mmCIF file of N, CA and C in Angstrom:
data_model
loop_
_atom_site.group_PDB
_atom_site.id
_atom_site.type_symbol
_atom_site.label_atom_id
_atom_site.label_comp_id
_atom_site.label_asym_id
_atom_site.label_seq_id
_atom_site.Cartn_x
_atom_site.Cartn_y
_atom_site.Cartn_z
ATOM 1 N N UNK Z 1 1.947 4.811 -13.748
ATOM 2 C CA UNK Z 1 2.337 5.346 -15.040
ATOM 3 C C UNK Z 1 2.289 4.241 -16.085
ATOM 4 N N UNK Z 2 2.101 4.620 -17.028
ATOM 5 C CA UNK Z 2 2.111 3.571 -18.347
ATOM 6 C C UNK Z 2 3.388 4.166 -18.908
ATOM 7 N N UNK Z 3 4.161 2.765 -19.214
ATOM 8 C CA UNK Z 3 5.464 3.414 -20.246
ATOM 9 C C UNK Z 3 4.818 3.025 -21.634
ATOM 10 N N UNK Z 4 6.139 3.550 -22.069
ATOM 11 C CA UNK Z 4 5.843 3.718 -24.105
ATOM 12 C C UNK Z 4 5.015 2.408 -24.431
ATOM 13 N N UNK Z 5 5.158 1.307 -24.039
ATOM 14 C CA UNK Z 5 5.231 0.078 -24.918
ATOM 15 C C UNK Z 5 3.670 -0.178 -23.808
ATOM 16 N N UNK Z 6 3.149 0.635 -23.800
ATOM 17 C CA UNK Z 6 1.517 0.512 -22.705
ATOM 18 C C UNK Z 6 2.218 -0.817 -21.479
ATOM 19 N N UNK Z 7 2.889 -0.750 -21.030
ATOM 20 C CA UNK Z 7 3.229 -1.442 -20.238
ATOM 21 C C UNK Z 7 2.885 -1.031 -18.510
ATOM 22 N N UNK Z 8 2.267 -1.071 -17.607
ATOM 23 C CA UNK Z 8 2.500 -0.656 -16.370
ATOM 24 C C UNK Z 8 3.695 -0.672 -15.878
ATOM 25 N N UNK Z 9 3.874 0.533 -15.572
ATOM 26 C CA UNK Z 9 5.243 1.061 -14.517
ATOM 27 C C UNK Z 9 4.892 0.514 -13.105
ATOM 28 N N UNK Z 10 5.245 -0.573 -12.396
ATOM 29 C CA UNK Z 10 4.608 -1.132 -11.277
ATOM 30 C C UNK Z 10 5.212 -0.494 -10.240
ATOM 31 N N UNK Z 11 6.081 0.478 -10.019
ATOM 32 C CA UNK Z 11 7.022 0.888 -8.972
ATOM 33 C C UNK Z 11 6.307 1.548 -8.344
ATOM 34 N N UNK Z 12 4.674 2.520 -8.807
ATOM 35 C CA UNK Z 12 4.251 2.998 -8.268
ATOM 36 C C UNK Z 12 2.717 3.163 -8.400
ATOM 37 N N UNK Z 13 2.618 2.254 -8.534
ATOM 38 C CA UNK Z 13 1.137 2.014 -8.869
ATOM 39 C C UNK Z 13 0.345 0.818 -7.754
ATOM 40 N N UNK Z 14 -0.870 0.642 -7.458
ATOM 41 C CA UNK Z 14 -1.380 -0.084 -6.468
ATOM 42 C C UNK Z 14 -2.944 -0.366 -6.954
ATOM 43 N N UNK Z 15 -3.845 -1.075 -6.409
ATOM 44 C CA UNK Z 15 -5.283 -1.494 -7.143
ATOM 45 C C UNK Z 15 -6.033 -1.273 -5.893
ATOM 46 N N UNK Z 16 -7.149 -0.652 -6.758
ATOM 47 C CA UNK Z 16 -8.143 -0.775 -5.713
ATOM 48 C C UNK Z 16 -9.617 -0.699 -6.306
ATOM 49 N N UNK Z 17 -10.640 -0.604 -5.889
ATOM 50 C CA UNK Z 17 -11.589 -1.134 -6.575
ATOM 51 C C UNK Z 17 -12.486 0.570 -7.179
ATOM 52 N N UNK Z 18 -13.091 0.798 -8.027
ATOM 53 C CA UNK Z 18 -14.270 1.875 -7.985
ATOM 54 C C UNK Z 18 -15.328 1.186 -8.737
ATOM 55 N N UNK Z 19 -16.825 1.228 -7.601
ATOM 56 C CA UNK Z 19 -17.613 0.719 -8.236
ATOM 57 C C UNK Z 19 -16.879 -1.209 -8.439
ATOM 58 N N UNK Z 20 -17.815 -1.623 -9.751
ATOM 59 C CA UNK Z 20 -17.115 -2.864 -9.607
ATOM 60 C C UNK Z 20 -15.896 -3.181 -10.988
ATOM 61 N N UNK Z 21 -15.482 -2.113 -10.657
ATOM 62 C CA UNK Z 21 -14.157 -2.122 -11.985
ATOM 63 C C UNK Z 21 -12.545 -1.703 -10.843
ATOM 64 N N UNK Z 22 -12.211 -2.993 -11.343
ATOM 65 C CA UNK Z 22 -10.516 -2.591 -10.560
ATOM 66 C C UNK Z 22 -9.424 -1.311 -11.134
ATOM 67 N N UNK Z 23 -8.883 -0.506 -10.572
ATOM 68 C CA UNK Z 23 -8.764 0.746 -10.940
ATOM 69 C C UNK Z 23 -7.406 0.389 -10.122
ATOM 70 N N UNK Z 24 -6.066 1.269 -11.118
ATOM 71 C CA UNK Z 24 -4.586 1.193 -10.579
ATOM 72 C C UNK Z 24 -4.920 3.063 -10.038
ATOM 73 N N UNK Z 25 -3.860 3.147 -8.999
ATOM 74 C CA UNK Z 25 -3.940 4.151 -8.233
ATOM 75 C C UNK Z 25 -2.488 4.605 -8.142
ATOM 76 N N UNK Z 26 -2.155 6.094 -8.338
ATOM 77 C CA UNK Z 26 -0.563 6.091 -7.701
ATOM 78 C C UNK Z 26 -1.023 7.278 -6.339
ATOM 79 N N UNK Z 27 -0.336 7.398 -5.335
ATOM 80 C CA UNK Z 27 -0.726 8.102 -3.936
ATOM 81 C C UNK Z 27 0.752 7.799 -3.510
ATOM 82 N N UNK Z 28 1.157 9.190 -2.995
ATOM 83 C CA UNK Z 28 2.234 9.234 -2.318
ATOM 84 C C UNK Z 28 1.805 9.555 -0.300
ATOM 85 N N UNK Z 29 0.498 9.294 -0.677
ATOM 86 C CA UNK Z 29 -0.163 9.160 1.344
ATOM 87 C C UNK Z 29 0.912 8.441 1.944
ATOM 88 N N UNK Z 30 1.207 8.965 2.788
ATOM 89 C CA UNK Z 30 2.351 8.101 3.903
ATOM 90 C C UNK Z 30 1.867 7.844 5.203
ATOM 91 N N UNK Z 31 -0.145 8.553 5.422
ATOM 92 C CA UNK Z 31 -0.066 8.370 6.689
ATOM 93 C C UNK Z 31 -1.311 7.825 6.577
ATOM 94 N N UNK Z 32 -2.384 7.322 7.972
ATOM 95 C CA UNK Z 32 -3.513 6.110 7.968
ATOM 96 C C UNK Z 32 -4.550 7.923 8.183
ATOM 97 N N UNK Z 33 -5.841 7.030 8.289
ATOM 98 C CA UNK Z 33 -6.874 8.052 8.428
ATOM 99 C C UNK Z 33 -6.925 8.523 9.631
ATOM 100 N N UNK Z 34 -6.247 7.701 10.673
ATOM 101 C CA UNK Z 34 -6.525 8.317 11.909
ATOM 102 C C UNK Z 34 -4.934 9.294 12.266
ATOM 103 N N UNK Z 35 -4.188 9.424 11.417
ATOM 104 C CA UNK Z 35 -2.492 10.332 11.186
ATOM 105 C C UNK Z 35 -1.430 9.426 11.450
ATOM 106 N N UNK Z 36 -1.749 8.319 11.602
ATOM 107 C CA UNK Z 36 -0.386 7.285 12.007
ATOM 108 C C UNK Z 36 0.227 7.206 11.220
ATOM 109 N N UNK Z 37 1.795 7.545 11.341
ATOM 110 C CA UNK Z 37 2.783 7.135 10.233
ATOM 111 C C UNK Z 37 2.777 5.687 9.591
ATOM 112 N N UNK Z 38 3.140 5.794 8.773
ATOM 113 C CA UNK Z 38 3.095 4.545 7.726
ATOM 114 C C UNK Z 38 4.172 3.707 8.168
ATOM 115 N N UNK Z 39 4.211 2.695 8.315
ATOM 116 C CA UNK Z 39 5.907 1.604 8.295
ATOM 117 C C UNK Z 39 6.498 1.397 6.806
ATOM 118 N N UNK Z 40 7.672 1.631 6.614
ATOM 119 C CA UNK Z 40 8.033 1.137 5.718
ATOM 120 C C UNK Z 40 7.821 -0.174 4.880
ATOM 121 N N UNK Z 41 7.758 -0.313 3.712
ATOM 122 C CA UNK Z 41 7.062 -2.053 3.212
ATOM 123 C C UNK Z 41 8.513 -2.888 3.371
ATOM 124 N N UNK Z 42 9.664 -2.354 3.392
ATOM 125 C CA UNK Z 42 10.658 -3.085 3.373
ATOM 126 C C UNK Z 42 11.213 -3.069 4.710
ATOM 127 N N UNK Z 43 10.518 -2.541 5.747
ATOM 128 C CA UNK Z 43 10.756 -2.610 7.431
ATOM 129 C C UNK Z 43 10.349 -3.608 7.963
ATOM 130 N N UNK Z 44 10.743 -4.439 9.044
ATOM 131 C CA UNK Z 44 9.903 -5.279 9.929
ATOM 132 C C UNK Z 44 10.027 -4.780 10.851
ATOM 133 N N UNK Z 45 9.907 -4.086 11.309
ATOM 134 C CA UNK Z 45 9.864 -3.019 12.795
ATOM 135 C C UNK Z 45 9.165 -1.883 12.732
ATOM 136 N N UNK Z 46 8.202 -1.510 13.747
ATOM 137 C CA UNK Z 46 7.660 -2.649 14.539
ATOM 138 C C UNK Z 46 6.481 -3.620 14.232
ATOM 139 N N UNK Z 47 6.735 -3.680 13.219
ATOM 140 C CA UNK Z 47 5.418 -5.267 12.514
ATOM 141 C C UNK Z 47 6.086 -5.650 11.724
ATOM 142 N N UNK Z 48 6.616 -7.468 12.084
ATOM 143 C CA UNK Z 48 6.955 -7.879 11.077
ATOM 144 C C UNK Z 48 5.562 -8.746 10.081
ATOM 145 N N UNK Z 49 5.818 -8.684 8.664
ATOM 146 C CA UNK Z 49 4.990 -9.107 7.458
ATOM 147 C C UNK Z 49 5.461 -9.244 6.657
ATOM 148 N N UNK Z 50 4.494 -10.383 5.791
ATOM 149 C CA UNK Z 50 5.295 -10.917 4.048
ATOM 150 C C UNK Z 50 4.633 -9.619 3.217
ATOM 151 N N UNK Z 51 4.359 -8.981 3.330
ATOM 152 C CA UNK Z 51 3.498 -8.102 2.230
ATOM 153 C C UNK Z 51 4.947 -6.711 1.758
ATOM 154 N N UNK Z 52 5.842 -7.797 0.999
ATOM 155 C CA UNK Z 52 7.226 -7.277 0.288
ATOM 156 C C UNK Z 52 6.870 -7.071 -0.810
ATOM 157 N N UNK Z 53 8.076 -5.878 -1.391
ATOM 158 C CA UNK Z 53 7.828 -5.589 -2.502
ATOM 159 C C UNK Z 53 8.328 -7.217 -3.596
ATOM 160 N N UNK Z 54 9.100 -7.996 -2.774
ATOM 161 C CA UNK Z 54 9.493 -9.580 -3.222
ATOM 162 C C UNK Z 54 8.709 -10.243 -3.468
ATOM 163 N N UNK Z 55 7.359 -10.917 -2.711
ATOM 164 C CA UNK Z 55 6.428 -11.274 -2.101
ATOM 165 C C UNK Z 55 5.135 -10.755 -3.256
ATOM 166 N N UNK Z 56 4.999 -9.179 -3.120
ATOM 167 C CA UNK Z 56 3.578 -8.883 -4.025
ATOM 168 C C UNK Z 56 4.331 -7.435 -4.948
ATOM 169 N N UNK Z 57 5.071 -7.889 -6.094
ATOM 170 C CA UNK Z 57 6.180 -7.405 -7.125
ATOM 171 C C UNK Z 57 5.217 -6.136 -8.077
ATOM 172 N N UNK Z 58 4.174 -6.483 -8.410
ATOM 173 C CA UNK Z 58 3.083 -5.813 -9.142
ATOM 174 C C UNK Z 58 2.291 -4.563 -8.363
ATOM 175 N N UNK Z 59 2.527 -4.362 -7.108
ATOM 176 C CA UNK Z 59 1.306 -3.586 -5.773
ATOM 177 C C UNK Z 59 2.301 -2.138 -5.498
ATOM 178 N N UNK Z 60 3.654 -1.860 -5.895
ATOM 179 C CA UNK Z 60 4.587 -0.475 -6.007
ATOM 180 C C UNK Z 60 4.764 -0.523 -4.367
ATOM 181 N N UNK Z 61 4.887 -1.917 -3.655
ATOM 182 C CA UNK Z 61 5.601 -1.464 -2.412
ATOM 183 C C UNK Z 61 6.626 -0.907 -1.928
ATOM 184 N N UNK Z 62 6.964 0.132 -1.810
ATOM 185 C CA UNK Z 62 7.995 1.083 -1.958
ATOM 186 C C UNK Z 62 7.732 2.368 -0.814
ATOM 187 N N UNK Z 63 9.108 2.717 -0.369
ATOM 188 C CA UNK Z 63 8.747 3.455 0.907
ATOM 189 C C UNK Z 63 7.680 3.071 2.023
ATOM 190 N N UNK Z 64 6.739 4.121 2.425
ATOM 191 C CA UNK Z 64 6.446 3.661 3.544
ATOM 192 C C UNK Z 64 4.635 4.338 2.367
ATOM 193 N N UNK Z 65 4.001 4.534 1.352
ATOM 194 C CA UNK Z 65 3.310 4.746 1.130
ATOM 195 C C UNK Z 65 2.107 3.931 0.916
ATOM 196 N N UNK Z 66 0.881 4.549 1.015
ATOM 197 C CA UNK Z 66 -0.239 3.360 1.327
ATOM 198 C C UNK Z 66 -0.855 2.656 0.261
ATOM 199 N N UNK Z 67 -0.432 1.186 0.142
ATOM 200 C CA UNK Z 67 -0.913 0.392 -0.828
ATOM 201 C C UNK Z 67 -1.924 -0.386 -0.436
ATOM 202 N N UNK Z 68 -2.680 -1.243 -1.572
ATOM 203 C CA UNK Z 68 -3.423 -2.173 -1.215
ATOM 204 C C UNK Z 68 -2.806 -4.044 -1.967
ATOM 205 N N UNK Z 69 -1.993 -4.366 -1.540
ATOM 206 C CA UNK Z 69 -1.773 -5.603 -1.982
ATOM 207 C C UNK Z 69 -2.330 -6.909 -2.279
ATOM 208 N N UNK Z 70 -3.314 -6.543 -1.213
ATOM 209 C CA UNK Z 70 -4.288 -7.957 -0.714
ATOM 210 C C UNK Z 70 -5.873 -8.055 -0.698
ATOM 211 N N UNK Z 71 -6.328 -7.037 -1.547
ATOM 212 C CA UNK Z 71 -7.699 -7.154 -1.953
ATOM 213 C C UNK Z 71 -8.488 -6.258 -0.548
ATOM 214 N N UNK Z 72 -7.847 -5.408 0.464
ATOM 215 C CA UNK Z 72 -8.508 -4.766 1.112
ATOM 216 C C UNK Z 72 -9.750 -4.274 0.849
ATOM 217 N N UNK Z 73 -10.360 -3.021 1.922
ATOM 218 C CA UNK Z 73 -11.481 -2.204 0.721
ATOM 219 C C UNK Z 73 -11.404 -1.070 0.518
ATOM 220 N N UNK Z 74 -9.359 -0.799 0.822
ATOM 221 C CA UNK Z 74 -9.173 0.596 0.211
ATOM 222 C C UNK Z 74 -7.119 0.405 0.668
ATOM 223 N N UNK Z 75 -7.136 1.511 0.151
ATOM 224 C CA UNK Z 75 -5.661 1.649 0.663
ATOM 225 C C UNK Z 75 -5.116 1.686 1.981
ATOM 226 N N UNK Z 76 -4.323 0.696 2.558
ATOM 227 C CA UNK Z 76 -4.130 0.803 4.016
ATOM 228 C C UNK Z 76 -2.234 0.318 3.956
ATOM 229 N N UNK Z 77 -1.553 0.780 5.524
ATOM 230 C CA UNK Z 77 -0.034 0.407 5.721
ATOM 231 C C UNK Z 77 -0.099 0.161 7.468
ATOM 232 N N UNK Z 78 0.983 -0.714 7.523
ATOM 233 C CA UNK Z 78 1.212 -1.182 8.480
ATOM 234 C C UNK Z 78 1.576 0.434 9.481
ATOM 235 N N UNK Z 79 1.271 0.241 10.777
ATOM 236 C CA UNK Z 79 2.037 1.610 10.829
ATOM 237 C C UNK Z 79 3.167 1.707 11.607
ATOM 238 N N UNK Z 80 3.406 3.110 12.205
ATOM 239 C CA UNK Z 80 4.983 2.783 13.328
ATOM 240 C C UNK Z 80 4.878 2.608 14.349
ATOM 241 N N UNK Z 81 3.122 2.659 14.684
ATOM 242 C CA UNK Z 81 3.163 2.060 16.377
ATOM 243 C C UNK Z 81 2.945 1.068 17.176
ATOM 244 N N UNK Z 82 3.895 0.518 17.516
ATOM 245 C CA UNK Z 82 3.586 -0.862 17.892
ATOM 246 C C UNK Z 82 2.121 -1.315 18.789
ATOM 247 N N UNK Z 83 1.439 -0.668 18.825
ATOM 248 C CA UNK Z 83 -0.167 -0.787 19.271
ATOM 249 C C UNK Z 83 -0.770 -1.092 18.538
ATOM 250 N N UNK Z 84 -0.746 -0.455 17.294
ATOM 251 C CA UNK Z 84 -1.553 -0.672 16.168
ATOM 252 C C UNK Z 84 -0.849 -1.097 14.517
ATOM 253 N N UNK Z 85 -1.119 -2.521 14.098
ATOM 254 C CA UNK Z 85 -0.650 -3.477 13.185
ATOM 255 C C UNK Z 85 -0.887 -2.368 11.868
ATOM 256 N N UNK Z 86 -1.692 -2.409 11.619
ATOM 257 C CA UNK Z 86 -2.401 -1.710 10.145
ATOM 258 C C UNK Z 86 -3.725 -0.919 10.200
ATOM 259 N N UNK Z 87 -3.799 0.233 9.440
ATOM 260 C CA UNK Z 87 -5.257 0.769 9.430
ATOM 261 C C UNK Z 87 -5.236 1.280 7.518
ATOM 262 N N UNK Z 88 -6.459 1.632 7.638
ATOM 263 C CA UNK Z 88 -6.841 2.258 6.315
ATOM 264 C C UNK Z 88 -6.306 3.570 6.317
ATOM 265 N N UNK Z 89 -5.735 3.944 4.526
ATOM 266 C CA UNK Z 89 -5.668 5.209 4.741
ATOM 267 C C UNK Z 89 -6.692 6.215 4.311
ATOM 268 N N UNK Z 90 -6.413 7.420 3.647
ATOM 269 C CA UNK Z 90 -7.296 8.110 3.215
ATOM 270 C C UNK Z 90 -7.037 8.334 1.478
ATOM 271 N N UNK Z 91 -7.066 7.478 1.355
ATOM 272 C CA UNK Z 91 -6.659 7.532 -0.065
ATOM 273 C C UNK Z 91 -8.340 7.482 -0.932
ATOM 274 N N UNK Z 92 -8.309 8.635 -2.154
ATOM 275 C CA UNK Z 92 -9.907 8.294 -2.096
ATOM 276 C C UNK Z 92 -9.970 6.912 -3.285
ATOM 277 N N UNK Z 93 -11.056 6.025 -3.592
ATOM 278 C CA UNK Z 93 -11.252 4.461 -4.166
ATOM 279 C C UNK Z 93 -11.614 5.250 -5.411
ATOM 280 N N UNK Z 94 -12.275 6.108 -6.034
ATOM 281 C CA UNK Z 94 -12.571 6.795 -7.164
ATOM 282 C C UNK Z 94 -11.806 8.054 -7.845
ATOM 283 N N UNK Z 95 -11.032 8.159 -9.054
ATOM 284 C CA UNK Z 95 -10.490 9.109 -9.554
ATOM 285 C C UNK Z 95 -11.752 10.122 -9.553
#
């Protein structure tokens, strides 16, 4: 969201690329492409990681929804099964 003063609302917003122009995204996806629940960003169980909403303040880490913090090549979250660290979600890269 943009507030009044054109400012980004960062609580829920995340980047990702379309084409070669960086593009903010809001997605309330909670799950990966293959249906794995999402981990919370403020959970370390069962994956602990720095990728906090403390850590990367600007990326709307919040709940367990799928961001991109770290220059991925799309939206991805840690998930809840301890087998598997992180996958991509299905979030689409183009409005």
């Amino acid at each position: 969201d943009i507030g009044a003063a054109g400012q980004e609302e960062t609580s829920s917003f995340s980047y990702g690329m379309c084409g070669d122009v960086r593009i903010a995204y809001h997605s309330n996806v909670t799950s990966t492409k293959s249906g794995k629940t999402c981990q919370r960003w403020d959970a370390q169980f069962p994956h602990e990681h720095d990728r906090t909403a403390e850590n990367f303040p600007f990326n709307g880490l919040k709940e367990n929804f799928c961001r991109n913090p770290d220059g991925e090549p799309g939206a991805w979250c840690y998930t809840t099964d301890p087998n598997l660290r992180w996958e991509l979600c299905d979030v689409p890269e183009c409005p």
